[in-house]
Coordinates of N, CA, C and O in Angstrom, one line a residue:
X15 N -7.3 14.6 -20.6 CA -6.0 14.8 -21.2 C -5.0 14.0 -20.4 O -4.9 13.9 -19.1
X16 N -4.4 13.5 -21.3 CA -3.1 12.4 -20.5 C -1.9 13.4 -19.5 O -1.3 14.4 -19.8
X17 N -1.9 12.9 -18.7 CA -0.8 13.4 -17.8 C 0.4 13.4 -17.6 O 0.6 12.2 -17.1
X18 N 1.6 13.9 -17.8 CA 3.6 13.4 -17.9 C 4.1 14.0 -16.9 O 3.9 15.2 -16.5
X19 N 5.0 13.0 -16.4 CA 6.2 13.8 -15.5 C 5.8 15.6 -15.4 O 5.3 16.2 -14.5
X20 N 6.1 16.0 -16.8 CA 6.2 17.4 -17.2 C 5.0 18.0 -16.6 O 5.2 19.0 -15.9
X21 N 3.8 17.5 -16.6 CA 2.7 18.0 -15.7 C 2.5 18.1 -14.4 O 1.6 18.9 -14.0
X22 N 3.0 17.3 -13.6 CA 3.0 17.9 -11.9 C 3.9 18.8 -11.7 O 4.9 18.9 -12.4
X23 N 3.4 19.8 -10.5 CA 4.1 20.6 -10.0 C 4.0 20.2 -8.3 O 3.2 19.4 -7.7
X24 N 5.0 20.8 -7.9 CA 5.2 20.5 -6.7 C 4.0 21.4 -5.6 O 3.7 22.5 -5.7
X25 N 3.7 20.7 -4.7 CA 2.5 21.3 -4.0 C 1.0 20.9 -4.7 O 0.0 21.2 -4.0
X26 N 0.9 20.2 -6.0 CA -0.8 19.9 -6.5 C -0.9 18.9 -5.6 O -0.1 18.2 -5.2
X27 N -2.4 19.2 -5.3 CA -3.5 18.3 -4.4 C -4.1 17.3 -5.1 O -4.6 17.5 -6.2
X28 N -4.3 16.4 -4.7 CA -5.2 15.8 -6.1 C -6.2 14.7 -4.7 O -5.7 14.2 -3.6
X29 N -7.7 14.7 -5.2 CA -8.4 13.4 -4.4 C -9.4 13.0 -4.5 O -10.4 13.6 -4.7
X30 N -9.4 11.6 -4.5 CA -9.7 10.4 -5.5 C -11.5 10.2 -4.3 O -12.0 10.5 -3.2
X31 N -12.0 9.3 -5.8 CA -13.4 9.3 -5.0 C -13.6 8.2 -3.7 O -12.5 7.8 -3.3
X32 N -14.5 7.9 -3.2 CA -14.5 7.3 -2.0 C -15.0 5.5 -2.6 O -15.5 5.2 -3.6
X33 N -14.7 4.7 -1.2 CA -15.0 3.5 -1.3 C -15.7 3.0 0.4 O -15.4 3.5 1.4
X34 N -16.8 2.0 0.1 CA -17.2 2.0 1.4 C -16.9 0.5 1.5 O -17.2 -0.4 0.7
X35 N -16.2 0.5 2.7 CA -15.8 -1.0 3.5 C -17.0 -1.7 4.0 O -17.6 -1.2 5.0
X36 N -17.4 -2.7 3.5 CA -18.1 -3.6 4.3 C -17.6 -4.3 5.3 O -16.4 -4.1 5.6
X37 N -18.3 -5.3 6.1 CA -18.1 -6.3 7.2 C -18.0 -7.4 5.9 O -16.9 -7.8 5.5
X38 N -18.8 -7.7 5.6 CA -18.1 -8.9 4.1 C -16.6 -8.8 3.4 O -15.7 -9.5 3.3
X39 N -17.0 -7.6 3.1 CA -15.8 -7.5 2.2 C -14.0 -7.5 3.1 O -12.9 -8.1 2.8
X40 N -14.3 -6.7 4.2 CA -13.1 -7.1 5.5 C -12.8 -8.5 5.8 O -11.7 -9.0 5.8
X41 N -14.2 -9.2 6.1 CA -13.6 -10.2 6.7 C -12.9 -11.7 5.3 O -12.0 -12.5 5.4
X42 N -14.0 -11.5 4.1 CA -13.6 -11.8 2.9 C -12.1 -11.6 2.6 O -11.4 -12.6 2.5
X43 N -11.7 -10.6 2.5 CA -10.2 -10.1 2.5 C -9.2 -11.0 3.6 O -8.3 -11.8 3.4
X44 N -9.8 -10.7 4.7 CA -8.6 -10.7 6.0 C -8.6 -12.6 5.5 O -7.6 -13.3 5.3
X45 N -9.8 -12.9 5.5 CA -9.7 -14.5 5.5 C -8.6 -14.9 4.5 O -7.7 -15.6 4.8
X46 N -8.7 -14.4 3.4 CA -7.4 -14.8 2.1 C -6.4 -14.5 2.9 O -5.9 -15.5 3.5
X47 N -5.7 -13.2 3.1 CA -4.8 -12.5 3.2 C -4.1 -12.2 5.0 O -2.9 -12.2 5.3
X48 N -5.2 -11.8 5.8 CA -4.7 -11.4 6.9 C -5.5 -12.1 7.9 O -6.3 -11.3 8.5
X49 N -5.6 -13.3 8.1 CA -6.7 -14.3 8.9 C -6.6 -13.9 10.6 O -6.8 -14.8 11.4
X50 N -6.3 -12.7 11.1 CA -6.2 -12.4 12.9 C -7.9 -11.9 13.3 O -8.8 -11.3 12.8
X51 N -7.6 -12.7 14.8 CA -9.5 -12.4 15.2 C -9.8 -11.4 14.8 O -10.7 -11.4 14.0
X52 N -9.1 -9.8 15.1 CA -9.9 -8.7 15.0 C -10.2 -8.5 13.4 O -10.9 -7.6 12.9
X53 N -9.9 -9.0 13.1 CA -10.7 -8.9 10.9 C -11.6 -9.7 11.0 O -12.6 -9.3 10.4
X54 N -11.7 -11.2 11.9 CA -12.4 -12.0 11.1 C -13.2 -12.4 12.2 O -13.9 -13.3 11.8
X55 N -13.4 -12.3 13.2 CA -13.9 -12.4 14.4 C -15.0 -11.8 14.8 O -14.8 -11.9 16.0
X56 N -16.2 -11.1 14.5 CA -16.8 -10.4 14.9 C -17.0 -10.4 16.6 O -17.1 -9.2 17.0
X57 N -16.9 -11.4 17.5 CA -17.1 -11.9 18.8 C -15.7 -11.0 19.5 O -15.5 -9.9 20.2
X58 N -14.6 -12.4 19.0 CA -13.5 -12.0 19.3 C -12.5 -10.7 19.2 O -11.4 -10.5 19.7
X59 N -13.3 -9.8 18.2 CA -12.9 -8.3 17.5 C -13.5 -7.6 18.7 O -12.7 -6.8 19.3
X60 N -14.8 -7.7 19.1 CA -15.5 -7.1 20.1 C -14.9 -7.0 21.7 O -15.2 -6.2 22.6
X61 N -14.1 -7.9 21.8 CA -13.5 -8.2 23.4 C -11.9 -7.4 23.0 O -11.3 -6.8 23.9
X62 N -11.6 -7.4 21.8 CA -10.3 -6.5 21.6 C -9.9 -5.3 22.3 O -10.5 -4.8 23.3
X63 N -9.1 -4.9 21.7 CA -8.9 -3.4 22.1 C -9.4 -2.0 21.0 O -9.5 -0.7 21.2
X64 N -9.6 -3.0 20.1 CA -10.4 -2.4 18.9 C -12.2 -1.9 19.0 O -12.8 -0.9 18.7
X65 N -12.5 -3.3 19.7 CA -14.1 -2.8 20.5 C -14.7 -3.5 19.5 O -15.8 -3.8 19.7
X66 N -13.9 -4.1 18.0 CA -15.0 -4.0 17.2 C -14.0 -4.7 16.3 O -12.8 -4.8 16.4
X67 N -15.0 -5.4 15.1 CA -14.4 -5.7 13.7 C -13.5 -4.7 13.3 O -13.7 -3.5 13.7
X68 N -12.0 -5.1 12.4 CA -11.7 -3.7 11.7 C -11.2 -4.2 10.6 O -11.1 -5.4 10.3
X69 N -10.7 -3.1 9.6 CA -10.1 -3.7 8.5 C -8.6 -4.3 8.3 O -7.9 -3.8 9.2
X70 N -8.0 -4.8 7.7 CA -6.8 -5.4 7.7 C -5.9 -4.1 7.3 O -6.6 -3.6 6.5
X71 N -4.9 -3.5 7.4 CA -4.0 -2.5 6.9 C -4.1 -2.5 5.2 O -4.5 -1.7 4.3
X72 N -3.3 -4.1 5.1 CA -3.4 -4.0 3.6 C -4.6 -3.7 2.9 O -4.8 -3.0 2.0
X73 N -5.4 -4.4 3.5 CA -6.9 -4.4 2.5 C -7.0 -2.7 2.2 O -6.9 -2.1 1.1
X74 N -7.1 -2.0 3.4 CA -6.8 -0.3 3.9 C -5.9 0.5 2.7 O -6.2 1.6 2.2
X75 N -4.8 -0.3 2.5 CA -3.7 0.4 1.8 C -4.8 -0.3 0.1 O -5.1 0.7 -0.5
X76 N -5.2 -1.2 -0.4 CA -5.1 -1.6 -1.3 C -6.4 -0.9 -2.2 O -6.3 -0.6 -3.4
X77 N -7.9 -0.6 -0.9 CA -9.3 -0.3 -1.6 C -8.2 1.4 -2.1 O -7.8 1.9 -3.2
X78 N -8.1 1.9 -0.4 CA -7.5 3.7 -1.2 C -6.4 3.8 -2.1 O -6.2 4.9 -2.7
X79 N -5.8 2.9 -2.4 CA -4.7 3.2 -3.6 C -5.4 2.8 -5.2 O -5.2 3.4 -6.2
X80 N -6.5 1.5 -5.1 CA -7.1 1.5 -6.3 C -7.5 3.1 -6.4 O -7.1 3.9 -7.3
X81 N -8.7 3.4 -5.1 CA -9.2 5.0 -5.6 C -8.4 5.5 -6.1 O -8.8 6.0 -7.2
X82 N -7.2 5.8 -5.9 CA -6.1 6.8 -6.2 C -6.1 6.9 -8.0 O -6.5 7.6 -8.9
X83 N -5.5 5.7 -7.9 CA -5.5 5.1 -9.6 C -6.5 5.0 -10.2 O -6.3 4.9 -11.4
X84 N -8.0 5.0 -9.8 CA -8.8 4.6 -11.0 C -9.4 6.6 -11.2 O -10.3 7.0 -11.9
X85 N -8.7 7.1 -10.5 CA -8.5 8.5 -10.9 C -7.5 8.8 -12.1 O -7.3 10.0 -12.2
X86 N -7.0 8.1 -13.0 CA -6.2 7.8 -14.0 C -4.8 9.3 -14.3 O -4.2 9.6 -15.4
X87 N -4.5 9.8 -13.2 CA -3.6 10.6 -13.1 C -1.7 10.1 -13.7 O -0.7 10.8 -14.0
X88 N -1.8 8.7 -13.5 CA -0.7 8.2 -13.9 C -0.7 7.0 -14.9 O 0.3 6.3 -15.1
X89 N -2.1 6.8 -15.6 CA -2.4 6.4 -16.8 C -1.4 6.0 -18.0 O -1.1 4.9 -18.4
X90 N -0.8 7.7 -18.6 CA -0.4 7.6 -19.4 C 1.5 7.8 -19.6 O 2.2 8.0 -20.6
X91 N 1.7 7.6 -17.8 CA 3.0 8.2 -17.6 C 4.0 6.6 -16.3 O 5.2 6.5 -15.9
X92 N 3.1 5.9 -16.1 CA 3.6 5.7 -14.9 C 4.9 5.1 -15.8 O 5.1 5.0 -17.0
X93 N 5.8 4.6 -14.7 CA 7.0 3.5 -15.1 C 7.3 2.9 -14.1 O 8.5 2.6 -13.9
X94 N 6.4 2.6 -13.2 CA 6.4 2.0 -12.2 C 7.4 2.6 -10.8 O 8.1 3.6 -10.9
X95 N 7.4 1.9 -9.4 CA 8.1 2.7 -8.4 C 8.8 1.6 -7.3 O 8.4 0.5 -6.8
X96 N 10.0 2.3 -7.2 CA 10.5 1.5 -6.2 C 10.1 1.2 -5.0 O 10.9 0.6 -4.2
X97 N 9.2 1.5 -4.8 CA 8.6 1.7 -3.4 C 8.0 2.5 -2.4 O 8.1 3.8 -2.5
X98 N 7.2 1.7 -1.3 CA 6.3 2.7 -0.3 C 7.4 2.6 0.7 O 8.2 1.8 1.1
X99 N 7.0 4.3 1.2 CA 8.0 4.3 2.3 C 7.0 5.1 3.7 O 5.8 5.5 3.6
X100 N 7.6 5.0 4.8 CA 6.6 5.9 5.5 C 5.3 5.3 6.0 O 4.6 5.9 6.8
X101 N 5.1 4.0 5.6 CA 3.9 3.5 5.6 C 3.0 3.5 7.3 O 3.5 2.8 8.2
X102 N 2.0 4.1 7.5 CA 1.4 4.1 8.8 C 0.1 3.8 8.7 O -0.6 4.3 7.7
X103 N -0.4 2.8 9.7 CA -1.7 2.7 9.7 C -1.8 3.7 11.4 O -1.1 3.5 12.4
X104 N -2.9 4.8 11.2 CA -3.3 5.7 11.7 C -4.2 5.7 12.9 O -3.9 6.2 14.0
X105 N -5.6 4.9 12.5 CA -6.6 4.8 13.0 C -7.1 3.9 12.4 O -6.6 3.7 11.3
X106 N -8.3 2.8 12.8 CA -8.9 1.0 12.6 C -9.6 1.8 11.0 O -9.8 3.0 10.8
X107 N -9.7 1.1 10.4 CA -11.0 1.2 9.6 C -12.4 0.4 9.9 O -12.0 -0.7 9.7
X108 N -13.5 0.4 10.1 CA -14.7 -0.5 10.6 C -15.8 -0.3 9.5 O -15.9 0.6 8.7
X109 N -16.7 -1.6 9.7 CA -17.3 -1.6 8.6 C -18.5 -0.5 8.7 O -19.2 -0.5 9.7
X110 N -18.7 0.5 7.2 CA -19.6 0.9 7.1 C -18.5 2.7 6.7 O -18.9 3.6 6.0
X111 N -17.5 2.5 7.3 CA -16.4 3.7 7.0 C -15.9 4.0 5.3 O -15.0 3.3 4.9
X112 N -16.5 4.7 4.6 CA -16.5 5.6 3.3 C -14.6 6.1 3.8 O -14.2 6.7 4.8
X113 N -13.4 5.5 2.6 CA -12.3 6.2 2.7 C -11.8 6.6 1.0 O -12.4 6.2 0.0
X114 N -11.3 7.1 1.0 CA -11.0 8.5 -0.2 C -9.3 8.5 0.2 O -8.8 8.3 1.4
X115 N -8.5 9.0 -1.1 CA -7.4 9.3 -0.8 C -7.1 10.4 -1.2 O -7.6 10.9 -2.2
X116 N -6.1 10.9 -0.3 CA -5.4 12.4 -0.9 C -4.3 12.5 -1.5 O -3.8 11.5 -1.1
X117 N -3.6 13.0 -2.2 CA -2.1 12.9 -2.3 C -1.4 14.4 -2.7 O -2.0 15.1 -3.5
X118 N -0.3 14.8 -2.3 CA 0.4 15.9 -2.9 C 1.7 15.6 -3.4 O 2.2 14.6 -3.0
X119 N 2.4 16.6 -4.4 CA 3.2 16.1 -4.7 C 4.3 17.3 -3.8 O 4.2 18.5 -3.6
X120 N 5.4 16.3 -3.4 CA 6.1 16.5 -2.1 C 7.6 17.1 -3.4 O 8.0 18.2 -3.8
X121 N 7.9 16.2 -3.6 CA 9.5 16.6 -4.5 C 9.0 16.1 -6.1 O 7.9 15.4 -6.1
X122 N 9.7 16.6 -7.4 CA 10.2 16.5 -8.6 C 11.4 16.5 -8.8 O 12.2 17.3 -8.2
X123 N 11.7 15.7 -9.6 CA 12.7 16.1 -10.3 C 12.9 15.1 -11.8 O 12.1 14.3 -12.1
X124 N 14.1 15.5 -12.6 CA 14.4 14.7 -14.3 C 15.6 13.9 -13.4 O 16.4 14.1 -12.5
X125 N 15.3 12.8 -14.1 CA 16.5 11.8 -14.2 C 17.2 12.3 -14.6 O 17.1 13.1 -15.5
X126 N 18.8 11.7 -13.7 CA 19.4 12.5 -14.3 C 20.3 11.2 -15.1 O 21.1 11.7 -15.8
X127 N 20.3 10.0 -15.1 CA 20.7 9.2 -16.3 C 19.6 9.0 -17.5 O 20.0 8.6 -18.5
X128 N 18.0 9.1 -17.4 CA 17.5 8.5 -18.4 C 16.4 10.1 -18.5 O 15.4 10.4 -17.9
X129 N 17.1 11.1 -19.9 CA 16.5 12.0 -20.2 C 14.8 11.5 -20.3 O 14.0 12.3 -20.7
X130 N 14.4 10.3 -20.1 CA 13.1 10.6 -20.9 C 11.6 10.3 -19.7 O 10.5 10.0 -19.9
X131 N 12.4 10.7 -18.7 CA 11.5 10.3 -17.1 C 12.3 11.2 -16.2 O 13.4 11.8 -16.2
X132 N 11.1 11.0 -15.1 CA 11.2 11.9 -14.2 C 11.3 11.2 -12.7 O 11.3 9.9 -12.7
X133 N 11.5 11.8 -11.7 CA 11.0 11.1 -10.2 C 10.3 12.1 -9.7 O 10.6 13.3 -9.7
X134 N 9.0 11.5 -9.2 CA 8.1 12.6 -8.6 C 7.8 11.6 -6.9 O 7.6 10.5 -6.6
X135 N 7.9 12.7 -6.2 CA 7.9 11.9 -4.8 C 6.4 12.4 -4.3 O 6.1 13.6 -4.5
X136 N 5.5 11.6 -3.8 CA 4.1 11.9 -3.4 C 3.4 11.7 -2.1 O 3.0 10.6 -2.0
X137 N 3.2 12.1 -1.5 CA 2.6 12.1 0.4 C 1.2 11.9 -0.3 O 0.6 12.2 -1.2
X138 N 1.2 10.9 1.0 CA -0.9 10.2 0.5 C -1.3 10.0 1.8 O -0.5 9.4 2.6
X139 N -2.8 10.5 2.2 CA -3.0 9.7 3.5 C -4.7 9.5 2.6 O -5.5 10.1 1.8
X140 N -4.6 8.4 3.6 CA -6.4 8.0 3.6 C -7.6 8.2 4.6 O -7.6 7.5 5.6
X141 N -8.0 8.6 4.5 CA -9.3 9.5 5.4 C -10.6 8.9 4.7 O -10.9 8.8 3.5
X142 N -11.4 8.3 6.1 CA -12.8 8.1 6.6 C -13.4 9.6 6.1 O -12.8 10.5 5.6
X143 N -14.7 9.4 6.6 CA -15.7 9.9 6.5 C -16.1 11.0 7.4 O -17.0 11.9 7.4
X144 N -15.3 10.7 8.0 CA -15.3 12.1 9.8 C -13.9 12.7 9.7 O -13.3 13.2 10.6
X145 N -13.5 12.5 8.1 CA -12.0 13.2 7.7 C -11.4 13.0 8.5 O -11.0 13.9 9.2
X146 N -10.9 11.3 9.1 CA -9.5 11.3 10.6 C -9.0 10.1 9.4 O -9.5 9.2 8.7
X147 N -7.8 10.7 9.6 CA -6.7 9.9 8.8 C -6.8 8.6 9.1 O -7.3 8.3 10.2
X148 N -6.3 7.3 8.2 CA -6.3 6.0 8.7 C -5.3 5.6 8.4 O -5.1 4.7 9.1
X149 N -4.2 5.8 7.3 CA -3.0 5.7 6.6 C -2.5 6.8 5.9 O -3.3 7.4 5.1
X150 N -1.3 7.2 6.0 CA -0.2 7.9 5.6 C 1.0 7.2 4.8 O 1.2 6.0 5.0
X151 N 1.7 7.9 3.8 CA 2.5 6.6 3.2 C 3.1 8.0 2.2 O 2.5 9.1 2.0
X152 N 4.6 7.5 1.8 CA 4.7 8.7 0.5 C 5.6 7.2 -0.5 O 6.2 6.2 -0.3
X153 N 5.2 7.9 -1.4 CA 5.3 7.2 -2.6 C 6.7 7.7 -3.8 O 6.5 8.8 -4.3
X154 N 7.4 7.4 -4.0 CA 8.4 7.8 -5.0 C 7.8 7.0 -6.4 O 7.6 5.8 -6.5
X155 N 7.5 7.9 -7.7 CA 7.2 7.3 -8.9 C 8.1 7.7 -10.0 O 8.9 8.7 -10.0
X156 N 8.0 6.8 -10.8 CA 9.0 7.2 -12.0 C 8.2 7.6 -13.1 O 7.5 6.7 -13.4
X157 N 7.9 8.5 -13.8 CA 7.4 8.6 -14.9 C 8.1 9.5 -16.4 O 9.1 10.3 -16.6
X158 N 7.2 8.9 -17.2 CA 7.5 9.1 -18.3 C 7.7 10.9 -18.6 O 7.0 11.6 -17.9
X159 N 8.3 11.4 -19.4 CA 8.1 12.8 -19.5 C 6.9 12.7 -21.0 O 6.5 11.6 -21.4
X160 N 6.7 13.9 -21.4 CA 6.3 13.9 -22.4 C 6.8 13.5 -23.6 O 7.9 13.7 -24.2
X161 N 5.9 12.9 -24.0 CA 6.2 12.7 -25.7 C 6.9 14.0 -26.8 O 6.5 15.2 -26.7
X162 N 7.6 13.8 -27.4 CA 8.0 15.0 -28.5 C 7.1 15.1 -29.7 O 7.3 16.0 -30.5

């Protein structure tokens, strides 16, 4: 069943299935997008302060937020959002680490210029596999209310 503004309540839990990071897929990533030794370095990651390969934040923010969404909770409602706020990287991600996202919904409320949407404000963190957080972030969304 499609989901609307009208359907969250404040305090639902909602959490999305897991993704597991490879050593390919990190260093694949960091090379496009975030080219610093500790992504792409296996050697030079190792002498870090990291001890080790890790994943890039974004890559981090981008595998757990697909999870989020291909949970299709804002499918049939989204209207897009002004933005991430809050944004923390927690703990490294390394390869072989399974992450899953959580999210709750923190505030609601109706627009108060455009009757036919809502603002729902949402806390997300991303958690490994030994459940230790690796990113935190809350999200403000606009959505659609229901149809008539």
């Amino acid at each position: 069943m499609d989901r609307y503004f009208d359907d969250f309540e404040v305090g639902e839990r909602f959490r999305s299935g897991g993704a597991t990071m490879t050593e390919t897929d990190i260093i694949n990533y960091a090379l496009a997008y975030d080219p610093q030794p500790v992504h792409i370095d296996t050697e030079a990651a190792a002498k870090s302060a990291y001890g080790g390969l890790i994943a890039s934040g974004q890559h981090t923010f981008g595998v757990g937020w697909r999870m989020f969404l291909q949970e299709g909770l804002f499918k049939a409602c989204s209207m897009g959002s002004p933005g991430v706020d809050e944004l923390r990287w927690t703990a490294p991600v390394r390869p072989g680490d399974t992450i899953h996202t959580e999210a709750e919904v923190l505030e609601k409320r109706a627009s108060g210029s455009k009757p036919d949407r809502g603002i729902l404000r949402m806390g997300y963190r991303m958690v490994n596999q030994r459940d230790e957080t690796v990113l935190t972030m809350s999200i403000v969304h606009i959505l659609a209310k229901r149809p008539e």
